[in-house]
Amino acid sequence: MRTLAIVLGVALTQPAFADRQQFPPLDQATQDPSLVTFREELKQAVAARDIERVVSVACPDIYLSHGGNGGPAELRQNLTRPLETSGEPERDQADALREAYWDNLAETISSAGYFDDEGEFWMPTQWGIRLPPELDPFQTYFVDGTRVSLRQGSGRDSPLLQTISHELVTVSAFDLEQDYQNVLLTDGTTGYMHRDFLWSMVGHRAAFYKTRQGIWQLCTFVSGD
């Protein structure tokens, strides 16, 4: 597998972002029927928590973390997360981490994706957006939805300011305990948006690779910068 690299699907060129831009996800998977079949089968395996099936379709050098060894063994460990202690709190924490890993994998491979210049298929499509140096990737989020409410305050009953579709926003201090996050649009507009529609630009992404024998494999599933 090639080394991990950001593939540029679209470019943001104005540092000030005076003009807001939308990046509607266009899934290119249908360009290859064999990819559609592979992804559907993998989604079913993930939904069934079929560890053996998921590990069996991984690249020998699947990229899973920045600094880890990678490979099917690391993937298996992430899917099972065996405990070194039998304490109840530790078991609960391990269960939560394992389920979150499965859920993130399911969500990522179900997202719209695109082919890069070398034929790998990447998901989600916003991973192809180039961020200018003025934006901190750890504070930048993609609005993953159509006509998502931007509200004046942090609540469902707060007045609606406008609706946002497939744009980049900044969240300077993401609060994991709050449903609504204070966001900054690229034109300077501020408001509150529900966290369910905000996908971190350093969040999970995945890539499929088709071998010379025509076999699709899962070769990247990673998060972070």
Short mmCIF file of C-alpha atoms in Angstrom, two decimals:
data_model
loop_
_atom_site.label_atom_id
_atom_site.label_comp_id
_atom_site.label_asym_id
_atom_site.label_seq_id
_atom_site.Cartn_x
_atom_site.Cartn_y
_atom_site.Cartn_z
CA MET A 1 0.00 0.00 0.00
CA ARG A 2 1.16 3.50 -0.71
CA THR A 3 2.04 5.82 2.13
CA LEU A 4 -0.88 7.80 3.52
CA ALA A 5 -1.39 11.06 1.67
CA ILE A 6 -4.06 13.71 1.37
CA VAL A 7 -5.57 13.56 -2.09
CA LEU A 8 -7.00 16.84 -3.22
CA GLY A 9 -10.48 16.63 -4.59
CA VAL A 10 -11.22 20.35 -4.33
CA ALA A 11 -9.21 23.33 -3.17
CA LEU A 12 -9.97 26.27 -0.94
CA THR A 13 -7.83 29.10 -2.20
CA GLN A 14 -9.04 32.23 -0.41
CA PRO A 15 -7.59 32.48 3.11
CA ALA A 16 -10.28 34.94 4.24
CA PHE A 17 -13.13 32.81 2.85
CA ALA A 18 -15.17 35.89 1.88
CA ASP A 19 -17.29 33.62 -0.29
CA ARG A 20 -18.70 30.53 1.36
CA GLN A 21 -18.36 27.28 -0.56
CA GLN A 22 -20.33 24.06 -0.56
CA PHE A 23 -18.83 20.62 -1.13
CA PRO A 24 -21.74 18.26 -1.80
CA PRO A 25 -20.63 14.62 -1.52
CA LEU A 26 -20.78 12.77 -4.83
CA ASP A 27 -20.21 9.05 -4.38
CA GLN A 28 -18.03 7.66 -7.18
CA ALA A 29 -18.31 4.03 -6.05
CA THR A 30 -20.82 3.25 -8.80
CA GLN A 31 -18.04 3.67 -11.35
CA ASP A 32 -16.91 0.15 -10.43
CA PRO A 33 -19.65 -2.43 -9.75
CA SER A 34 -17.13 -4.71 -8.03
CA LEU A 35 -16.44 -1.93 -5.51
CA VAL A 36 -20.15 -1.54 -4.81
CA THR A 37 -20.38 -5.26 -4.09
CA PHE A 38 -17.27 -5.26 -1.91
CA ARG A 39 -18.44 -2.31 0.15
CA GLU A 40 -21.92 -3.76 0.68
CA GLU A 41 -20.46 -7.07 1.83
CA LEU A 42 -18.05 -5.30 4.17
CA LYS A 43 -20.86 -3.18 5.60
CA GLN A 44 -22.82 -6.35 6.31
CA ALA A 45 -19.80 -7.93 8.00
CA VAL A 46 -19.29 -4.85 10.17
CA ALA A 47 -22.98 -4.75 11.10
CA ALA A 48 -22.76 -8.41 12.12
CA ARG A 49 -19.54 -7.76 14.09
CA ASP A 50 -17.91 -10.48 12.00
CA ILE A 51 -14.28 -10.04 13.05
CA GLU A 52 -12.91 -12.81 10.85
CA ARG A 53 -14.56 -11.46 7.72
CA VAL A 54 -13.41 -7.90 8.33
CA VAL A 55 -9.82 -8.93 9.07
CA SER A 56 -9.78 -11.20 6.01
CA VAL A 57 -10.28 -8.26 3.62
CA ALA A 58 -7.57 -6.09 5.17
CA CYS A 59 -4.35 -5.26 3.33
CA PRO A 60 -1.25 -6.98 4.74
CA ASP A 61 0.02 -3.52 5.69
CA ILE A 62 -3.30 -1.83 6.50
CA TYR A 63 -2.67 1.64 7.95
CA LEU A 64 -4.48 2.05 11.27
CA SER A 65 -2.66 4.61 13.38
CA HIS A 66 0.06 7.21 13.26
CA GLY A 67 2.97 5.37 14.84
CA GLY A 68 1.45 1.92 15.18
CA ASN A 69 2.58 -1.23 13.44
CA GLY A 70 -0.55 -1.58 11.33
CA GLY A 71 -1.49 -4.84 9.67
CA PRO A 72 -4.32 -7.33 10.28
CA ALA A 73 -3.09 -8.15 13.79
CA GLU A 74 -3.54 -4.55 14.92
CA LEU A 75 -6.94 -4.41 13.24
CA ARG A 76 -8.03 -7.56 15.07
CA GLN A 77 -6.89 -6.08 18.36
CA ASN A 78 -8.85 -2.90 17.71
CA LEU A 79 -11.97 -4.91 16.92
CA THR A 80 -11.68 -7.08 20.02
CA ARG A 81 -9.71 -4.98 22.54
CA PRO A 82 -8.85 -7.83 24.94
CA LEU A 83 -8.60 -6.87 28.58
CA GLU A 84 -5.58 -7.28 30.81
CA THR A 85 -7.74 -6.91 33.90
CA SER A 86 -11.05 -8.37 35.00
CA GLY A 87 -12.28 -5.28 36.85
CA GLU A 88 -15.82 -4.18 36.02
CA PRO A 89 -14.96 -0.52 35.21
CA GLU A 90 -12.15 -1.63 32.90
CA ARG A 91 -14.47 -4.06 31.12
CA ASP A 92 -17.08 -1.36 30.62
CA GLN A 93 -14.49 1.03 29.23
CA ALA A 94 -13.09 -1.60 26.87
CA ASP A 95 -16.59 -2.47 25.66
CA ALA A 96 -17.31 1.20 24.96
CA LEU A 97 -14.05 1.66 23.06
CA ARG A 98 -14.68 -1.48 21.00
CA GLU A 99 -18.21 -0.46 20.10
CA ALA A 100 -17.07 3.05 19.18
CA TYR A 101 -14.43 1.57 16.87
CA TRP A 102 -17.00 -0.64 15.14
CA ASP A 103 -19.45 2.28 14.86
CA ASN A 104 -16.82 4.59 13.39
CA LEU A 105 -15.82 1.93 10.87
CA ALA A 106 -19.45 1.39 9.86
CA GLU A 107 -20.11 5.12 9.45
CA THR A 108 -16.91 5.75 7.51
CA ILE A 109 -17.26 2.98 4.94
CA SER A 110 -20.91 3.96 4.42
CA SER A 111 -19.95 7.51 3.48
CA ALA A 112 -19.74 8.84 -0.06
CA GLY A 113 -16.24 8.43 -1.47
CA TYR A 114 -14.00 9.25 -4.40
CA PHE A 115 -11.20 7.71 -6.44
CA ASP A 116 -7.78 9.31 -6.17
CA ASP A 117 -5.30 9.61 -9.03
CA GLU A 118 -3.87 6.17 -8.29
CA GLY A 119 -7.17 4.33 -8.14
CA GLU A 120 -7.67 4.07 -4.38
CA PHE A 121 -11.18 4.76 -3.17
CA TRP A 122 -11.34 7.15 -0.20
CA MET A 123 -14.18 7.85 2.21
CA PRO A 124 -15.56 10.30 3.21
CA THR A 125 -15.39 12.74 0.30
CA GLN A 126 -14.51 15.70 2.56
CA TRP A 127 -11.15 14.06 3.18
CA GLY A 128 -10.28 15.40 -0.28
CA ILE A 129 -10.74 19.04 0.74
CA ARG A 130 -7.49 20.93 1.05
CA LEU A 131 -7.45 23.21 4.07
CA PRO A 132 -5.48 26.46 3.82
CA PRO A 133 -2.79 27.03 6.46
CA GLU A 134 -4.99 29.61 8.18
CA LEU A 135 -7.37 26.86 9.32
CA ASP A 136 -6.41 24.54 12.14
CA PRO A 137 -7.48 21.05 11.00
CA PHE A 138 -8.16 20.09 14.62
CA GLN A 139 -10.72 22.90 14.88
CA THR A 140 -12.25 22.51 11.42
CA TYR A 141 -15.40 20.49 10.83
CA PHE A 142 -17.42 19.53 7.78
CA VAL A 143 -21.19 20.01 7.95
CA ASP A 144 -22.23 16.53 6.89
CA GLY A 145 -25.83 17.16 5.93
CA THR A 146 -28.30 19.14 3.86
CA ARG A 147 -30.12 22.16 5.30
CA VAL A 148 -28.66 21.71 8.77
CA SER A 149 -30.00 24.27 11.23
CA LEU A 150 -27.73 27.05 12.41
CA ARG A 151 -29.34 28.48 15.54
CA GLN A 152 -28.87 31.61 17.59
CA GLY A 153 -28.38 29.69 20.81
CA SER A 154 -27.47 26.23 22.03
CA GLY A 155 -30.84 24.53 21.90
CA ARG A 156 -33.46 23.15 19.58
CA ASP A 157 -35.91 25.90 20.57
CA SER A 158 -33.43 28.67 19.83
CA PRO A 159 -34.28 30.91 16.81
CA LEU A 160 -33.15 29.60 13.43
CA LEU A 161 -30.57 31.81 11.75
CA GLN A 162 -30.19 29.88 8.49
CA THR A 163 -29.59 26.39 7.15
CA ILE A 164 -26.17 25.06 6.12
CA SER A 165 -25.32 22.33 3.62
CA HIS A 166 -21.93 20.68 3.17
CA GLU A 167 -19.72 23.56 4.30
CA LEU A 168 -16.62 23.94 6.43
CA VAL A 169 -16.97 25.52 9.85
CA THR A 170 -14.64 26.16 12.77
CA VAL A 171 -15.31 24.99 16.31
CA SER A 172 -12.65 26.49 18.54
CA ALA A 173 -13.63 24.50 21.64
CA PHE A 174 -15.65 21.37 20.89
CA ASP A 175 -17.53 20.39 24.05
CA LEU A 176 -18.08 16.63 24.15
CA GLU A 177 -20.83 17.03 26.76
CA GLN A 178 -22.94 19.46 24.74
CA ASP A 179 -25.27 18.60 21.85
CA TYR A 180 -24.99 22.04 20.28
CA GLN A 181 -21.60 23.48 19.38
CA ASN A 182 -20.65 27.10 18.80
CA VAL A 183 -19.49 27.28 15.16
CA LEU A 184 -17.91 29.92 12.98
CA LEU A 185 -18.75 29.94 9.28
CA THR A 186 -16.13 30.90 6.71
CA ASP A 187 -17.77 34.30 6.15
CA GLY A 188 -17.60 35.18 9.84
CA THR A 189 -21.17 34.20 10.75
CA THR A 190 -21.51 32.50 14.13
CA GLY A 191 -24.18 30.28 15.60
CA TYR A 192 -24.89 26.91 17.12
CA MET A 193 -25.17 23.59 15.32
CA HIS A 194 -25.96 20.06 16.53
CA ARG A 195 -22.87 17.91 16.93
CA ASP A 196 -24.37 15.02 14.95
CA PHE A 197 -23.80 16.96 11.73
CA LEU A 198 -20.19 17.96 12.41
CA TRP A 199 -17.45 15.68 11.04
CA SER A 200 -13.94 16.51 12.19
CA MET A 201 -11.46 17.14 9.40
CA VAL A 202 -9.04 14.93 11.31
CA GLY A 203 -11.73 12.33 11.93
CA HIS A 204 -11.88 8.80 10.62
CA ARG A 205 -11.27 8.06 6.96
CA ALA A 206 -10.86 4.81 5.07
CA ALA A 207 -9.47 3.67 1.75
CA PHE A 208 -10.07 0.61 -0.43
CA TYR A 209 -7.47 -0.66 -2.88
CA LYS A 210 -7.99 -3.01 -5.82
CA THR A 211 -5.17 -5.48 -6.40
CA ARG A 212 -3.90 -6.48 -9.83
CA GLN A 213 -5.97 -9.63 -9.43
CA GLY A 214 -9.09 -7.47 -9.13
CA ILE A 215 -9.58 -8.05 -5.40
CA TRP A 216 -10.66 -5.12 -3.25
CA GLN A 217 -9.06 -4.68 0.18
CA LEU A 218 -9.43 -2.34 3.13
CA CYS A 219 -6.04 -0.62 3.29
CA THR A 220 -6.59 2.42 5.51
CA PHE A 221 -8.76 3.16 8.53
CA VAL A 222 -7.30 5.93 10.61
CA SER A 223 -8.00 9.23 12.34
CA GLY A 224 -5.83 12.17 13.32
CA ASP A 225 -3.82 14.73 11.37
#
